[in-house]
Short mmCIF file of C-alpha atoms in Angstrom, two decimals:
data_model
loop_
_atom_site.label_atom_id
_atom_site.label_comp_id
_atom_site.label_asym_id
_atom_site.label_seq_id
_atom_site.Cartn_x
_atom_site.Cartn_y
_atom_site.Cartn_z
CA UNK H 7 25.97 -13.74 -1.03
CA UNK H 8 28.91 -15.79 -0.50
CA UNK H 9 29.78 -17.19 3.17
CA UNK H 10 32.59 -15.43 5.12
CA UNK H 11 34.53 -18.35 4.64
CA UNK H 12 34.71 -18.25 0.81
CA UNK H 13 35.57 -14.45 1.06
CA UNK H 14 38.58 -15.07 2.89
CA UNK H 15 39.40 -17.92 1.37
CA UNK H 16 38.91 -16.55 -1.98
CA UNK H 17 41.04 -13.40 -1.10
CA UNK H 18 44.00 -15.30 0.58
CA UNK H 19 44.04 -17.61 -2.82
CA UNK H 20 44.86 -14.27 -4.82
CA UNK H 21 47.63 -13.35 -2.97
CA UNK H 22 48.95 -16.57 -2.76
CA UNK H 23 48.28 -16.66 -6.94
CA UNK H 24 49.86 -12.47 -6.78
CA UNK H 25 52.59 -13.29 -4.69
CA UNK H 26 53.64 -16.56 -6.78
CA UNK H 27 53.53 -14.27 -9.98
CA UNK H 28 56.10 -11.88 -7.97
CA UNK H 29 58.40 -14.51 -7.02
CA UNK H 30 58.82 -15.62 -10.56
CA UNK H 31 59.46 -12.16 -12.21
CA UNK H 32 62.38 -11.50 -9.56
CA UNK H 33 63.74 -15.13 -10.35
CA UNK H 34 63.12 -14.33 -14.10
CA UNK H 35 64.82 -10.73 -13.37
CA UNK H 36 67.97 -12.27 -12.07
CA UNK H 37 68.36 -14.84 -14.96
CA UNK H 38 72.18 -14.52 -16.25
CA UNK H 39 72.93 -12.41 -13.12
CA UNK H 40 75.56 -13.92 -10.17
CA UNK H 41 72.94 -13.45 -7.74
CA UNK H 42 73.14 -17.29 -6.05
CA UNK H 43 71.80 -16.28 -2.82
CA UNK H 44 69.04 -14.44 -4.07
CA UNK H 45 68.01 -16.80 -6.49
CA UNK H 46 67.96 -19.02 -3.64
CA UNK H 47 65.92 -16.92 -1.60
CA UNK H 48 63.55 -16.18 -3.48
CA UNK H 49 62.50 -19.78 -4.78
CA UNK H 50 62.53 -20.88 -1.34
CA UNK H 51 59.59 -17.75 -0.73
CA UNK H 52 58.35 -18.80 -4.50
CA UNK H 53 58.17 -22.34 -2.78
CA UNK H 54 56.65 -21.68 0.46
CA UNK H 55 53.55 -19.36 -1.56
CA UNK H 56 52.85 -22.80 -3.58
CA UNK H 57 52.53 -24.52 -0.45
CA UNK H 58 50.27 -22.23 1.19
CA UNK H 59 48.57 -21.43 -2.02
CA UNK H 60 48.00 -25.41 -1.96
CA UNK H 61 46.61 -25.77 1.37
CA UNK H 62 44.36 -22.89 1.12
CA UNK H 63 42.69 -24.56 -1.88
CA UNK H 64 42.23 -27.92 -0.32
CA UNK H 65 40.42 -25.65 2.76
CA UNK H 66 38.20 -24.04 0.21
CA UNK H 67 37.32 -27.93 -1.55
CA UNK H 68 36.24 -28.94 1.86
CA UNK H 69 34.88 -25.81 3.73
CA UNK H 70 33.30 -23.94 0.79
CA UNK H 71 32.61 -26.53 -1.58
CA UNK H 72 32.46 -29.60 0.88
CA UNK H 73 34.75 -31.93 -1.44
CA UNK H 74 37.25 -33.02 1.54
CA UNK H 75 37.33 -36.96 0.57
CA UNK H 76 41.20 -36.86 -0.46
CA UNK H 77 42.45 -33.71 0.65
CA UNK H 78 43.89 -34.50 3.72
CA UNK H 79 47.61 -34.41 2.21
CA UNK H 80 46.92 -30.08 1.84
CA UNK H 81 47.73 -30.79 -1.96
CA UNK H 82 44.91 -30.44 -4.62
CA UNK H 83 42.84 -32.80 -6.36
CA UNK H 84 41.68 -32.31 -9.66
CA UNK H 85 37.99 -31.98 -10.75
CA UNK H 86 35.92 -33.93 -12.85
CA UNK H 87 38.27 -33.55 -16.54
CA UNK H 88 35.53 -33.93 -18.61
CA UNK H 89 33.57 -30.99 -17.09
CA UNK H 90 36.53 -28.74 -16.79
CA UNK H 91 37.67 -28.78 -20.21
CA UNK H 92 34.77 -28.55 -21.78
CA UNK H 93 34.37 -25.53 -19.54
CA UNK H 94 38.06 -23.99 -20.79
CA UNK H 95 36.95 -24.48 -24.15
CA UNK H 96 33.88 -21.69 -23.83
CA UNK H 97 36.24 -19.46 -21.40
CA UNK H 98 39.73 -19.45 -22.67
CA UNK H 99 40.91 -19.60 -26.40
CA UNK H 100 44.28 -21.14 -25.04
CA UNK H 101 42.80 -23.65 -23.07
CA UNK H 102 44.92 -26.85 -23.25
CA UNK H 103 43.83 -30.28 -25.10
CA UNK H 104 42.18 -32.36 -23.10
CA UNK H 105 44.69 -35.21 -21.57
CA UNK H 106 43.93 -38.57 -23.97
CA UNK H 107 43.00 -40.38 -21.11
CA UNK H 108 43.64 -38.83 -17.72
CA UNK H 109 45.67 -37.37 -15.73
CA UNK H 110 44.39 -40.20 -13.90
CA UNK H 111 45.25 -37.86 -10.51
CA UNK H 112 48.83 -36.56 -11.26
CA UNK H 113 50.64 -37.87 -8.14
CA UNK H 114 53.53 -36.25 -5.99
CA UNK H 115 56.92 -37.16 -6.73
CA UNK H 116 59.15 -39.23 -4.42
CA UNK H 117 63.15 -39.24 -4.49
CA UNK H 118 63.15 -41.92 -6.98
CA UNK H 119 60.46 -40.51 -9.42
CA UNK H 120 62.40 -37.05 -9.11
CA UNK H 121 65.90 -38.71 -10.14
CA UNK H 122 63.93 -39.67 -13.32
CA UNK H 123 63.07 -36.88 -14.68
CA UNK H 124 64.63 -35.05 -17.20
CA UNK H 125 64.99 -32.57 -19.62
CA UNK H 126 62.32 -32.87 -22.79
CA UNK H 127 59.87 -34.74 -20.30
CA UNK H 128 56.36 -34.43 -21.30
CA UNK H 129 54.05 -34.32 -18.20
CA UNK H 130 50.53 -32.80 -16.70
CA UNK H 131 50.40 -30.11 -13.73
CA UNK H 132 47.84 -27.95 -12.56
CA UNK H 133 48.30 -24.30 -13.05
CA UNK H 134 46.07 -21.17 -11.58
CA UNK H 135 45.08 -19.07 -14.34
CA UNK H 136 42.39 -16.14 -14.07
CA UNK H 137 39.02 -16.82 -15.75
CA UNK H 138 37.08 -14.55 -18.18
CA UNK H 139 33.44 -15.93 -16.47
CA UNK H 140 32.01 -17.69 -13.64
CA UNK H 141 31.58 -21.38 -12.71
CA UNK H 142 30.88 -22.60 -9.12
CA UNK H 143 34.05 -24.86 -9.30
CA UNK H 144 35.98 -21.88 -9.67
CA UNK H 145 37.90 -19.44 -6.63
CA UNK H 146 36.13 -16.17 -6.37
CA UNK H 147 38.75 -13.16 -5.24
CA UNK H 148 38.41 -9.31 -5.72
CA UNK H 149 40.64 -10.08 -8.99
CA UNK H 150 38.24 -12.07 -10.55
CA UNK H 151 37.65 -15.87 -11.09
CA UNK H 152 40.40 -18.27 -10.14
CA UNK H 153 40.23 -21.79 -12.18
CA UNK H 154 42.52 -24.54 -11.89
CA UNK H 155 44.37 -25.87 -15.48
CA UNK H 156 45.60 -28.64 -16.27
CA UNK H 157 48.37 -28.59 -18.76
CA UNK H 158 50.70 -30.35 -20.30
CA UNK H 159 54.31 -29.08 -19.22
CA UNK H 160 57.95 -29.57 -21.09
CA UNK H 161 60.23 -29.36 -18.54
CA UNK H 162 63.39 -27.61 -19.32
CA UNK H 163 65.06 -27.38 -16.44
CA UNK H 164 65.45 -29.68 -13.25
CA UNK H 165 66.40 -27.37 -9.98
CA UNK H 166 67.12 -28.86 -6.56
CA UNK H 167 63.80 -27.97 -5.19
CA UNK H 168 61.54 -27.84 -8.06
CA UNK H 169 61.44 -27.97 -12.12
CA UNK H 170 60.82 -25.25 -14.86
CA UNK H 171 58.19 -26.27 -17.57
CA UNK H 172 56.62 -24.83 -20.20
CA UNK H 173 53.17 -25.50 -21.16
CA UNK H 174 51.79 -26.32 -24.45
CA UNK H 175 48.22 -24.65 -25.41
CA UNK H 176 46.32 -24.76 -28.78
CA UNK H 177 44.35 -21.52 -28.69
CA UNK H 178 41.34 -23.79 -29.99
CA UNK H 179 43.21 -25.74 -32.99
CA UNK H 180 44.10 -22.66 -34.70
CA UNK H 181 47.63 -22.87 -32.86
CA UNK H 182 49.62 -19.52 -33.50
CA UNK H 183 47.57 -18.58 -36.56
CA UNK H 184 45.91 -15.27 -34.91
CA UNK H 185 49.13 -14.50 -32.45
CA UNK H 186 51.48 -11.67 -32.80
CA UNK H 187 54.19 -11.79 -34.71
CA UNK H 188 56.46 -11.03 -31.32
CA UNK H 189 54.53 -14.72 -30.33
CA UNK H 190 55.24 -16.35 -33.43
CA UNK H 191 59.02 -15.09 -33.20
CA UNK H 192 59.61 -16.98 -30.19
CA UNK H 193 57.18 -20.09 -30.37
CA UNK H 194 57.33 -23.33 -32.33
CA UNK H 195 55.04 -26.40 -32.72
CA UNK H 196 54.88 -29.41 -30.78
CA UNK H 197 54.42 -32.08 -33.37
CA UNK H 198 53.50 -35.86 -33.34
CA UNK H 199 51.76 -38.22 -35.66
CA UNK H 200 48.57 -37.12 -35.77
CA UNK H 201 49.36 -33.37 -35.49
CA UNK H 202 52.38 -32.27 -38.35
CA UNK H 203 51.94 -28.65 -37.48
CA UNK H 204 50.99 -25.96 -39.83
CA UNK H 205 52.26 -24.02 -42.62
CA UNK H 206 49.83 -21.09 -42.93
CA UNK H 207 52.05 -18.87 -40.44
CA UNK H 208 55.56 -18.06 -40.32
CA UNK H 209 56.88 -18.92 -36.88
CA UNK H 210 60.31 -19.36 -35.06
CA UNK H 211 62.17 -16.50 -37.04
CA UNK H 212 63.36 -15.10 -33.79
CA UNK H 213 65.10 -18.94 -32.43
CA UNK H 214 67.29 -20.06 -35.50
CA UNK H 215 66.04 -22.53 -38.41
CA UNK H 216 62.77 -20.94 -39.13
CA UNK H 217 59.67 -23.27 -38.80
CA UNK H 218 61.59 -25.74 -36.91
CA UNK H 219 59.33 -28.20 -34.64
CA UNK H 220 59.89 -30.21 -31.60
CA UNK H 221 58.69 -33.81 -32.24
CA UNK H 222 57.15 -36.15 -29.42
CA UNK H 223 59.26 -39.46 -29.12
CA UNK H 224 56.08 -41.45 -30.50
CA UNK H 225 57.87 -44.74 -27.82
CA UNK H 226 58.00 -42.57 -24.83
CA UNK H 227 54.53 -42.78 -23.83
CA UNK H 228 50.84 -41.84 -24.18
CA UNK H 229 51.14 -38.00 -24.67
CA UNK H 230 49.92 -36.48 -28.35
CA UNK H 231 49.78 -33.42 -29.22
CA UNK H 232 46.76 -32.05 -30.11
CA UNK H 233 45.81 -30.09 -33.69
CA UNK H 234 47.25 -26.49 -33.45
CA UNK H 235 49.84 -27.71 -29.94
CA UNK H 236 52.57 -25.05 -29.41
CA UNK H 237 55.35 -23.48 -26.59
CA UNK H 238 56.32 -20.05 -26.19
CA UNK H 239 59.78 -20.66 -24.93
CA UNK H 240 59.59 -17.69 -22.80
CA UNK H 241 56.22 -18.78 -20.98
CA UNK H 242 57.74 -20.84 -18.06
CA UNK H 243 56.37 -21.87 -15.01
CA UNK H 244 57.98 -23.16 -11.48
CA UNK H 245 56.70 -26.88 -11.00
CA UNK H 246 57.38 -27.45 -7.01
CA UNK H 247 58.70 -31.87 -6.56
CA UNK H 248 55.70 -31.71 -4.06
CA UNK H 249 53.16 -30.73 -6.23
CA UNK H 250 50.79 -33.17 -8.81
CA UNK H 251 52.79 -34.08 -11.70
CA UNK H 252 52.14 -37.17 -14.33
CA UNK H 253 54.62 -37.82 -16.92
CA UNK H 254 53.26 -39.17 -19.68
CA UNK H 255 55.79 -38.58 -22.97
CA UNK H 256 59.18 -36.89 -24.01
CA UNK H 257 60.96 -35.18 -27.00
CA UNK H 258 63.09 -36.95 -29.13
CA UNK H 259 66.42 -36.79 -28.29
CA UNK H 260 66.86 -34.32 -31.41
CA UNK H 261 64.04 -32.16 -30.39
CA UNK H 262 65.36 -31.88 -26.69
CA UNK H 263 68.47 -30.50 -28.18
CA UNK H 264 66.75 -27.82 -30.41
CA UNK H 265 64.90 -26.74 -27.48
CA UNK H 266 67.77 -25.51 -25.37
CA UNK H 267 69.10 -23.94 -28.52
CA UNK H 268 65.72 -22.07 -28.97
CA UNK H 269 65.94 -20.71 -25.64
CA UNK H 270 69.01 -20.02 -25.68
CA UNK H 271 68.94 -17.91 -28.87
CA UNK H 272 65.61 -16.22 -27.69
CA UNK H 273 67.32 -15.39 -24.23
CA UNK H 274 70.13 -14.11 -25.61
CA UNK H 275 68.27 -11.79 -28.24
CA UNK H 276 66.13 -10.37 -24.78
CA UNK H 277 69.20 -9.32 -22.86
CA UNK H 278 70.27 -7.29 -26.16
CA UNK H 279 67.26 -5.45 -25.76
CA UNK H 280 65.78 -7.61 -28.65
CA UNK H 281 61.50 -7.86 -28.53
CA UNK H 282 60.75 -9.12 -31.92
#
């Protein structure tokens, strides 16, 4: 029976991890729209949920699970990596590659590191996603099992208080072999030299240039892309300055191009009504 402490823990996590999913499908909602203020608004709520959703998991690593070293800050640290991905591996088809040597503890961004970042930058976050079984390093809640991902993120978008990213997952190697065509319509590979992509599947049909890949800038740093690595434009996720972030790559300058033309095309096609 677990403690009353992890039950209300685990339930304020959820609505934190609810109440974040809200904020982004109003922002997402108002995309294109000359709503300002309540853009505005609403990432400044969308903000404030991270933050609390942040502190109430560094309560539950040092009351429930007695972590605590390191946690002072009210950010999160990350667990073990070697025990947590091979972990996503038996839960979650679309669990992301394992980091080639890290995130050695993503760290928060000051002024300076912010100014830096741009567009096509290649970097690892932590994201909440819900868990098809049970581990004791995962959040219980009366949703289900909470686990903590880390994945690498291309950001394409800076904001004043935060950046957009989108994550790159493998679904096991096989990349977007078994996905849905409406998937494959809006989704390309991320490429490097060890991974070319694949040819087995159409993909990209709905973004311009079918089959067209984003390539890593093999210079920028020590990000590669795993066998079967891909984005779904559309799958974007708010990455708050204050939260863990470790850049570790970019696109080429090319590649950084095509990718606001991918969105752009597959944004445009959704406000026609267009779903693949």
């Amino acid at each position: 029976m677990p403690s009353l402490t992890a039950i209300n823990l685990g339930r304020d996590i959820a609505m934190e991890v609810l109440a974040i999913e809200a904020h982004q499908n109003r922002l997402w909602a108002l995309q294109g729209e000359e709503a300002t203020a309540d853009e505005e608004t609403i990432s400044g709520e969308l903000l404030l949920c991270v933050q609390r959703f942040e502190a109430f998991l560094a309560r539950w690593d040092g009351e429930v699970l007695g972590l605590g070293a390191g946690l002072e800050e009210g950010g999160m640290e990350e667990i073990e990596e070697g025990e947590v991905k091979e972990d996503e591996m038996e839960v979650d088809k679309d669990s992301p590659s394992p980091p080639p040597h890290g995130p050695e503890r993503p760290q928060r961004l000051d002024p300076t590191a912010i100014n830096a970042i741009s567009v096509g930058d290649i970097g690892w976050a932590p994201l909440p996603r819900m868990a098809a079984t049970s581990r004791d390093w995962f959040v219980p809640s009366q949703y289900g099992q909470i686990c903590i991902k880390v994945y690498p993120f291309i950001i394409v978008k800076k904001m004043d208080d935060c950046m957009i990213g989108m994550p790159i997952t493998t679904a096991g190697g096989n990349g977007l072999t078994n996905k849905m065509e409406s998937l494959r319509a809006r989704s390309t590979y991320v490429v490097g030299a060890n991974f070319r992509g694949k040819n087995d599947v159409p993909y990209g049909w709905g973004m311009g240039p079918k089959e067209m890949n984003l390539e890593v800038d093999r210079t920028a740093g020590a990000y590669e892309p795993r066998a079967g690595a891909f984005v779904d434009v559309l799958d974007t996720y708010q990455i708050p300055y204050n939260a863990r972030w470790k850049k570790e790559g970019r696109l080429t300058h090319t590649s950084r191009v095509d990718l606001l033309r991918m969105r752009h095309a597959v944004l445009e096609k959704d406000a026609l009504g267009w779903r693949g």
